[in-house]
């Protein structure tokens, strides 16, 4: 995630950090060149067929509809993903308090909260397709780490371990029925948030939208220069460039927001949120918490 | 569900997998031919009445409104259906943990979780109008399978069996009141998600929208060539084809998303999700889980 | 509710079942005739003042805004109403299971579930302003039926009876505190869904929108022919008819969706859902369930 | 709230009840006169600068965006406010049943439910800035009424009294822990709905929108006549009047919907809903319920 | 937050309080001057290239899409933030009642509610990056204040203290399991609302939108004068000014709404809400409540 203040005018036009321009600059140049060629051909060589700009208007409304829909849907996915991680953070803090209330401070609570941190990292690892063995080692030890990572769904497995430990506490008479009830609900909340994230990861926007939007955008931008000959005369290449920037830019942004867990410029800062969870747990255990992750070159991972 | 990376430019224009073009190509060709005929007639034979392109603009805004509404509504149905199945997945995992906490590992838990898998398959069967006897046999045995399948709502019947078994555990004193409370809530969550899916299946978008949108689209596309004679001259057939692609394509997509449980290109991968549930249950029971379903030719069923 | 497959092209243009055309055909004919008259007058008798089609475009965007808003709001009401009834269906099934778990099978459970069916019918009766005495008689008997129907809110009264019976069970020691807790929550869920439906029934969309939209639509369609003389020449009447169809059609649809409980073409199938509830209860009681309601001439009531 | 059937054509144009016309008629007349003056000046006196209608189109899209946003936001506030009162109604009914289940019929329950009615009236009083002493007197007596009304938040104070009475019941051993749990949750639901209503009342839409929308609308309507000279010729005043009606009308409606608790034409019928609550409580107490409030001259307060 | 009545016409045009004009006036003047220059150059010096106004129309629709999306997203963040604080207010009141029901009035309850107020202030302090030591001193004393403020997440730490005190009560036998259950849920509700606010604060809208919208707006407004030469002749500068006002104004508003916790004109009145919480606690403790915060010069902080 890019962390930056509102850009000044200068930054607005010359900032490339956080911009999608680098990704789409070649497409913009290609289309602008086409526009220059069309206008040169039409003026000096041969009259090309013109298209009324109003046709592009009709077309443009339909295209805007598509792009707007896709943008909204992608943003909703991104924001829902962030909400689910916010729920996870609250759940971890709640679990710490519930354990204090129903079990009391002590070794059992420390062990359970350690598994919660492992859970967060394992969940992050599954969402980003990365190995988090290193991050969970200090919390659960080597043996448990390997057992968890050998499962198909290590995050779910770590919740199973937590349930197992709760069961143990119950059998030792260290937790009341009320405690079991409360903590069962907290674990259920973890599982729901996790299933929500897995849903967002495993179910992209219907592929057909990519085709519909992609094809229509290209056709629109290819036809645009023929409509701009008359309507914008020598401004035509400028317009083509701007419209290409807007349409391709929006597409590039939605491609990133659609997959909110990827480690890209507009992805969610899962690393920072896992660190946040570690801080909360350390403070709940009265330990020295680690520092928050800071953005590097404006990028928080 | 189609599982594919963001398409490259080449793929964008020549990919047919995941595209709706095959379904609507005949309509596009018909309308494009009409456009060619209109322009030939108008140029070489007889002056046809022209329509100002702005009229089409006014018309087009209204049509976009319809199409946009229908698209949003259909996508919401599809995404809600996926959310409900995500809740089912979380519920199954939660039930496994709650049973561990309140009942403990053992035969009773295994039997109950087996019925949960049967439940998922039976629910899938009802949503897709298919017979899932084969899939539930290994989990509940022949006799129970036949009893369940003889009911009008086999999925609901399998939840009834689970409740029955919970009652048995209670009468044998193997589960506390807190356990009954927690598990009752989990069963209620199953039932709500199921009723949500049944709602989406049994209540399509109001039929009148299909008529309104369908009729208006056809009329629009039939009148368009008369407006393009002047406005796009020899580009007219290209525009007709593109606009037909956009409007018919959007309609074809929404037809599929509106019925998210059908086994079509843009349907939800219920098979893969049921497998996912089987994996979670197996891992909860410390058994060897089956493999995840992989997309075949980019299609996950 | 109309239950029909996606229409074929033929059906699209000649289907009247499920169409709003019959309701608005006279308005469409009137306006089309006006358009014919305007164009005849202008061509053969006297030059009428023309309106630029772009003015209609500006106007049309504002009108689309209104119509789109009203359509979305009406559809949301309709869909929320369906969701609330889906919750009711799940609640009935849950109550059956909770009673099994906490009370056990037997007479008490049968009687309670019978009242649940009465509740569904009474709620339906209140929403549709019809008398459901006949439907509840077989479930609660004549005396109880008359007592319930003498109340201002018979559905709420039937929930009061259920609470009364639960209290009786508690006093006889047949239900634990956990059971009371669980079943209280289920009853609360009934009441919330019911209050939601009553809200939708008693609070229509603000009346002022009907006036704003209705007046603007008429004025728009009255002025349209003067704008089409130039812009569409002899196609003008066709356009007037189409636009009238779109705008009046949308209005007619939203009028129905806004009141989702009415027994009209696009109303919700409350009868079928009450039958659905009866089926669920019968299967929970191991009785022979009645058949599902089938659409008659594509109409499910 | 205006309660009226869908208007017939005649009513549509000549109904003033429920219309916003009376409030904005002076503005409409002023702008229409301006339009007449502009066209007379331009035709007979001096050529005024013309504005292309397309410029107004561009402007109009931006304005529609604003108006549409404000309308949606205001309607959402209105509808959310109604939902929250629906929750209150359900909560009152639930409390009656929970008290029956966990405390039993009797004086305690009657007293508690009386305070619930006082709560509803006090909440209504706070939302409408009116004194409801008269309405709560018959339910809680003079002394309690004065104590409650002396608080800064009388509705919250009445919930505190209810909690106090529940505590008393507990100390007398008349309510179980399960009852405390259930009723605590119901009280929490009251408090959440109340805080929601207070939020809507105390947090209007950001003031800056009123300025942006108001200013832009005036400028648009002031410039419109200059654009209509050419585009609509002698229809110009008609168009100006219609567009002014639409834009000012929408603004007037949203001003009312934005503050849903005010006692205005489009406000929520809080009086009727409080009566509704009284009816539910009376039926729960087997008393003769009062009559429902009927709309007076189509207006339900 | 600006608290003002609906503006009269005079206020509408000359009110600067609550307006964004002061912030964007320099940009508006720059662009209007450009427009004047362009029209003077074109008329008296040299024919500049003209742009068809329809091109701007096409461009404008795309820009409206962006601006509309950003405005909606920012408003949703602002309103969600207000909702979360509404939940906090309800939670504080609920906690007071739950403590009364399950613990009874007395010192323990007073101390716990004092920490709730500290919690609210600490949460506000974190959201606004300000030090609230002064505000929490009277409620928790110097030592506790310093301990809390030494934590990385002081608000969370104060909830930990509350949990600690609840645990103490349990060990002294002063609270039942039902009470622990209920109060655990209330604390969990606090934590969820807090995590929601932290989410809104720490996750701004994706930065790329600022670039896309900012750049496109500038380009649009720079090109607009060339399109207005023909379309609006001498009205061109007026239009440029108005459109610049609309587009820059909307951007300035969304910049504020996007960060709802900042102490700016359109920020949320966190101070007033914390005072509101103090009032509720004082009334729950039968103490003399402080006065509500009043807007100063129409501004409520």
PDB file of N, CA, C and O in Angstrom, chain A residues 43-82:
ATOM      1  N   UNK A  43      -4.564  14.698 -43.199  1.00  0.00           N
ATOM      2  CA  UNK A  43      -4.321  16.065 -43.632  1.00  0.00           C
ATOM      3  C   UNK A  43      -3.483  16.131 -44.898  1.00  0.00           C
ATOM      4  O   UNK A  43      -3.787  16.893 -45.816  1.00  0.00           O
ATOM      5  N   UNK A  44      -2.427  15.328 -44.985  1.00  0.00           N
ATOM      6  CA  UNK A  44      -1.485  15.484 -46.081  1.00  0.00           C
ATOM      7  C   UNK A  44      -1.563  14.413 -47.153  1.00  0.00           C
ATOM      8  O   UNK A  44      -1.086  14.622 -48.257  1.00  0.00           O
ATOM      9  N   UNK A  45      -2.120  13.269 -46.852  1.00  0.00           N
ATOM     10  CA  UNK A  45      -2.050  12.183 -47.825  1.00  0.00           C
ATOM     11  C   UNK A  45      -3.411  11.836 -48.413  1.00  0.00           C
ATOM     12  O   UNK A  45      -3.691  12.079 -49.580  1.00  0.00           O
ATOM     13  N   UNK A  46      -4.273  11.301 -47.604  1.00  0.00           N
ATOM     14  CA  UNK A  46      -5.550  10.820 -48.142  1.00  0.00           C
ATOM     15  C   UNK A  46      -6.645  11.000 -47.102  1.00  0.00           C
ATOM     16  O   UNK A  46      -6.432  10.780 -45.927  1.00  0.00           O
ATOM     17  N   UNK A  47      -7.791  11.429 -47.543  1.00  0.00           N
ATOM     18  CA  UNK A  47      -8.942  11.617 -46.665  1.00  0.00           C
ATOM     19  C   UNK A  47      -9.346  10.275 -46.078  1.00  0.00           C
ATOM     20  O   UNK A  47      -9.751   9.362 -46.802  1.00  0.00           O
ATOM     21  N   UNK A  48      -9.241  10.131 -44.782  1.00  0.00           N
ATOM     22  CA  UNK A  48      -9.681   8.886 -44.143  1.00  0.00           C
ATOM     23  C   UNK A  48     -11.153   9.011 -43.780  1.00  0.00           C
ATOM     24  O   UNK A  48     -11.679  10.119 -43.663  1.00  0.00           O
ATOM     25  N   UNK A  49     -11.830   7.887 -43.603  1.00  0.00           N
ATOM     26  CA  UNK A  49     -13.231   8.004 -43.158  1.00  0.00           C
ATOM     27  C   UNK A  49     -13.277   8.605 -41.756  1.00  0.00           C
ATOM     28  O   UNK A  49     -12.491   8.224 -40.892  1.00  0.00           O
ATOM     29  N   UNK A  50     -14.161   9.580 -41.581  1.00  0.00           N
ATOM     30  CA  UNK A  50     -14.307  10.206 -40.274  1.00  0.00           C
ATOM     31  C   UNK A  50     -15.436   9.541 -39.497  1.00  0.00           C
ATOM     32  O   UNK A  50     -16.353   9.003 -40.082  1.00  0.00           O
ATOM     33  N   UNK A  51     -15.323   9.613 -38.175  1.00  0.00           N
ATOM     34  CA  UNK A  51     -16.409   9.101 -37.329  1.00  0.00           C
ATOM     35  C   UNK A  51     -16.928  10.278 -36.519  1.00  0.00           C
ATOM     36  O   UNK A  51     -16.149  11.078 -36.010  1.00  0.00           O
ATOM     37  N   UNK A  52     -18.229  10.374 -36.455  1.00  0.00           N
ATOM     38  CA  UNK A  52     -18.787  11.468 -35.663  1.00  0.00           C
ATOM     39  C   UNK A  52     -18.455  11.248 -34.192  1.00  0.00           C
ATOM     40  O   UNK A  52     -18.545  10.131 -33.665  1.00  0.00           O
ATOM     41  N   UNK A  53     -18.068  12.335 -33.533  1.00  0.00           N
ATOM     42  CA  UNK A  53     -17.676  12.206 -32.127  1.00  0.00           C
ATOM     43  C   UNK A  53     -18.845  11.735 -31.267  1.00  0.00           C
ATOM     44  O   UNK A  53     -18.666  11.083 -30.238  1.00  0.00           O
ATOM     45  N   UNK A  54     -20.079  12.020 -31.727  1.00  0.00           N
ATOM     46  CA  UNK A  54     -21.221  11.574 -30.928  1.00  0.00           C
ATOM     47  C   UNK A  54     -21.318  10.048 -30.850  1.00  0.00           C
ATOM     48  O   UNK A  54     -21.792   9.493 -29.873  1.00  0.00           O
ATOM     49  N   UNK A  55     -20.885   9.389 -31.940  1.00  0.00           N
ATOM     50  CA  UNK A  55     -20.885   7.923 -31.880  1.00  0.00           C
ATOM     51  C   UNK A  55     -19.986   7.458 -30.739  1.00  0.00           C
ATOM     52  O   UNK A  55     -20.325   6.556 -29.975  1.00  0.00           O
ATOM     53  N   UNK A  56     -18.827   8.114 -30.646  1.00  0.00           N
ATOM     54  CA  UNK A  56     -17.923   7.755 -29.560  1.00  0.00           C
ATOM     55  C   UNK A  56     -18.575   8.047 -28.202  1.00  0.00           C
ATOM     56  O   UNK A  56     -18.316   7.349 -27.215  1.00  0.00           O
ATOM     57  N   UNK A  57     -19.393   9.081 -28.173  1.00  0.00           N
ATOM     58  CA  UNK A  57     -20.100   9.404 -26.932  1.00  0.00           C
ATOM     59  C   UNK A  57     -21.006   8.268 -26.504  1.00  0.00           C
ATOM     60  O   UNK A  57     -20.989   7.820 -25.361  1.00  0.00           O
ATOM     61  N   UNK A  58     -21.803   7.772 -27.458  1.00  0.00           N
ATOM     62  CA  UNK A  58     -22.705   6.648 -27.165  1.00  0.00           C
ATOM     63  C   UNK A  58     -21.895   5.454 -26.686  1.00  0.00           C
ATOM     64  O   UNK A  58     -22.186   4.831 -25.663  1.00  0.00           O
ATOM     65  N   UNK A  59     -20.849   5.149 -27.440  1.00  0.00           N
ATOM     66  CA  UNK A  59     -19.952   4.049 -27.111  1.00  0.00           C
ATOM     67  C   UNK A  59     -19.343   4.282 -25.724  1.00  0.00           C
ATOM     68  O   UNK A  59     -19.287   3.377 -24.870  1.00  0.00           O
ATOM     69  N   UNK A  60     -18.917   5.520 -25.497  1.00  0.00           N
ATOM     70  CA  UNK A  60     -18.227   5.846 -24.252  1.00  0.00           C
ATOM     71  C   UNK A  60     -19.092   5.655 -23.021  1.00  0.00           C
ATOM     72  O   UNK A  60     -18.610   5.227 -21.970  1.00  0.00           O
ATOM     73  N   UNK A  61     -20.371   5.966 -23.138  1.00  0.00           N
ATOM     74  CA  UNK A  61     -21.266   5.763 -22.004  1.00  0.00           C
ATOM     75  C   UNK A  61     -21.310   4.283 -21.628  1.00  0.00           C
ATOM     76  O   UNK A  61     -21.203   3.913 -20.460  1.00  0.00           O
ATOM     77  N   UNK A  62     -21.436   3.427 -22.655  1.00  0.00           N
ATOM     78  CA  UNK A  62     -21.468   1.983 -22.394  1.00  0.00           C
ATOM     79  C   UNK A  62     -20.159   1.519 -21.766  1.00  0.00           C
ATOM     80  O   UNK A  62     -20.150   0.727 -20.814  1.00  0.00           O
ATOM     81  N   UNK A  63     -19.050   2.034 -22.282  1.00  0.00           N
ATOM     82  CA  UNK A  63     -17.752   1.629 -21.752  1.00  0.00           C
ATOM     83  C   UNK A  63     -17.580   2.100 -20.304  1.00  0.00           C
ATOM     84  O   UNK A  63     -17.079   1.361 -19.436  1.00  0.00           O
ATOM     85  N   UNK A  64     -18.010   3.325 -20.047  1.00  0.00           N
ATOM     86  CA  UNK A  64     -17.927   3.858 -18.685  1.00  0.00           C
ATOM     87  C   UNK A  64     -18.698   2.963 -17.723  1.00  0.00           C
ATOM     88  O   UNK A  64     -18.277   2.724 -16.590  1.00  0.00           O
ATOM     89  N   UNK A  65     -19.844   2.505 -18.194  1.00  0.00           N
ATOM     90  CA  UNK A  65     -20.661   1.603 -17.395  1.00  0.00           C
ATOM     91  C   UNK A  65     -19.863   0.376 -16.972  1.00  0.00           C
ATOM     92  O   UNK A  65     -19.842  -0.014 -15.801  1.00  0.00           O
ATOM     93  N   UNK A  66     -19.177  -0.236 -17.955  1.00  0.00           N
ATOM     94  CA  UNK A  66     -18.353  -1.406 -17.679  1.00  0.00           C
ATOM     95  C   UNK A  66     -17.235  -1.082 -16.698  1.00  0.00           C
ATOM     96  O   UNK A  66     -17.025  -1.775 -15.708  1.00  0.00           O
ATOM     97  N   UNK A  67     -16.482  -0.035 -17.052  1.00  0.00           N
ATOM     98  CA  UNK A  67     -15.316   0.292 -16.243  1.00  0.00           C
ATOM     99  C   UNK A  67     -15.737   0.670 -14.839  1.00  0.00           C
ATOM    100  O   UNK A  67     -15.095   0.297 -13.859  1.00  0.00           O
ATOM    101  N   UNK A  68     -16.830   1.417 -14.742  1.00  0.00           N
ATOM    102  CA  UNK A  68     -17.306   1.822 -13.432  1.00  0.00           C
ATOM    103  C   UNK A  68     -17.716   0.618 -12.606  1.00  0.00           C
ATOM    104  O   UNK A  68     -17.361   0.504 -11.427  1.00  0.00           O
ATOM    105  N   UNK A  69     -18.428  -0.309 -13.229  1.00  0.00           N
ATOM    106  CA  UNK A  69     -18.833  -1.510 -12.513  1.00  0.00           C
ATOM    107  C   UNK A  69     -17.620  -2.274 -12.016  1.00  0.00           C
ATOM    108  O   UNK A  69     -17.540  -2.661 -10.844  1.00  0.00           O
ATOM    109  N   UNK A  70     -16.672  -2.490 -12.916  1.00  0.00           N
ATOM    110  CA  UNK A  70     -15.497  -3.279 -12.531  1.00  0.00           C
ATOM    111  C   UNK A  70     -14.707  -2.602 -11.432  1.00  0.00           C
ATOM    112  O   UNK A  70     -14.213  -3.241 -10.504  1.00  0.00           O
ATOM    113  N   UNK A  71     -14.583  -1.280 -11.548  1.00  0.00           N
ATOM    114  CA  UNK A  71     -13.852  -0.529 -10.531  1.00  0.00           C
ATOM    115  C   UNK A  71     -14.547  -0.661  -9.176  1.00  0.00           C
ATOM    116  O   UNK A  71     -13.913  -0.929  -8.163  1.00  0.00           O
ATOM    117  N   UNK A  72     -15.856  -0.474  -9.154  1.00  0.00           N
ATOM    118  CA  UNK A  72     -16.586  -0.594  -7.896  1.00  0.00           C
ATOM    119  C   UNK A  72     -16.438  -1.982  -7.295  1.00  0.00           C
ATOM    120  O   UNK A  72     -16.193  -2.140  -6.102  1.00  0.00           O
ATOM    121  N   UNK A  73     -16.595  -3.001  -8.148  1.00  0.00           N
ATOM    122  CA  UNK A  73     -16.531  -4.372  -7.644  1.00  0.00           C
ATOM    123  C   UNK A  73     -15.143  -4.668  -7.084  1.00  0.00           C
ATOM    124  O   UNK A  73     -15.000  -5.286  -6.022  1.00  0.00           O
ATOM    125  N   UNK A  74     -14.098  -4.198  -7.787  1.00  0.00           N
ATOM    126  CA  UNK A  74     -12.731  -4.469  -7.327  1.00  0.00           C
ATOM    127  C   UNK A  74     -12.449  -3.733  -6.025  1.00  0.00           C
ATOM    128  O   UNK A  74     -11.864  -4.292  -5.087  1.00  0.00           O
ATOM    129  N   UNK A  75     -12.880  -2.490  -5.954  1.00  0.00           N
ATOM    130  CA  UNK A  75     -12.667  -1.724  -4.722  1.00  0.00           C
ATOM    131  C   UNK A  75     -13.403  -2.369  -3.550  1.00  0.00           C
ATOM    132  O   UNK A  75     -12.877  -2.445  -2.433  1.00  0.00           O
ATOM    133  N   UNK A  76     -14.629  -2.839  -3.803  1.00  0.00           N
ATOM    134  CA  UNK A  76     -15.384  -3.508  -2.737  1.00  0.00           C
ATOM    135  C   UNK A  76     -14.647  -4.737  -2.227  1.00  0.00           C
ATOM    136  O   UNK A  76     -14.642  -5.006  -1.025  1.00  0.00           O
ATOM    137  N   UNK A  77     -14.048  -5.497  -3.128  1.00  0.00           N
ATOM    138  CA  UNK A  77     -13.269  -6.665  -2.715  1.00  0.00           C
ATOM    139  C   UNK A  77     -12.100  -6.253  -1.846  1.00  0.00           C
ATOM    140  O   UNK A  77     -11.829  -6.861  -0.808  1.00  0.00           O
ATOM    141  N   UNK A  78     -11.394  -5.208  -2.290  1.00  0.00           N
ATOM    142  CA  UNK A  78     -10.220  -4.721  -1.568  1.00  0.00           C
ATOM    143  C   UNK A  78     -10.607  -4.266  -0.172  1.00  0.00           C
ATOM    144  O   UNK A  78      -9.991  -4.607   0.825  1.00  0.00           O
ATOM    145  N   UNK A  79     -11.684  -3.486  -0.103  1.00  0.00           N
ATOM    146  CA  UNK A  79     -12.110  -2.914   1.168  1.00  0.00           C
ATOM    147  C   UNK A  79     -12.683  -3.988   2.080  1.00  0.00           C
ATOM    148  O   UNK A  79     -12.485  -3.979   3.288  1.00  0.00           O
ATOM    149  N   UNK A  80     -13.404  -4.956   1.526  1.00  0.00           N
ATOM    150  CA  UNK A  80     -13.909  -6.062   2.334  1.00  0.00           C
ATOM    151  C   UNK A  80     -12.748  -6.874   2.898  1.00  0.00           C
ATOM    152  O   UNK A  80     -12.787  -7.293   4.063  1.00  0.00           O
ATOM    153  N   UNK A  81     -11.732  -7.085   2.062  1.00  0.00           N
ATOM    154  CA  UNK A  81     -10.555  -7.827   2.547  1.00  0.00           C
ATOM    155  C   UNK A  81      -9.937  -7.094   3.738  1.00  0.00           C
ATOM    156  O   UNK A  81      -9.577  -7.700   4.752  1.00  0.00           O
ATOM    157  N   UNK A  82      -9.832  -5.768   3.628  1.00  0.00           N
ATOM    158  CA  UNK A  82      -9.268  -4.999   4.737  1.00  0.00           C
ATOM    159  C   UNK A  82     -10.147  -5.093   5.977  1.00  0.00           C
ATOM    160  O   UNK A  82      -9.648  -5.174   7.102  1.00  0.00           O
TER     161      UNK A  82
END
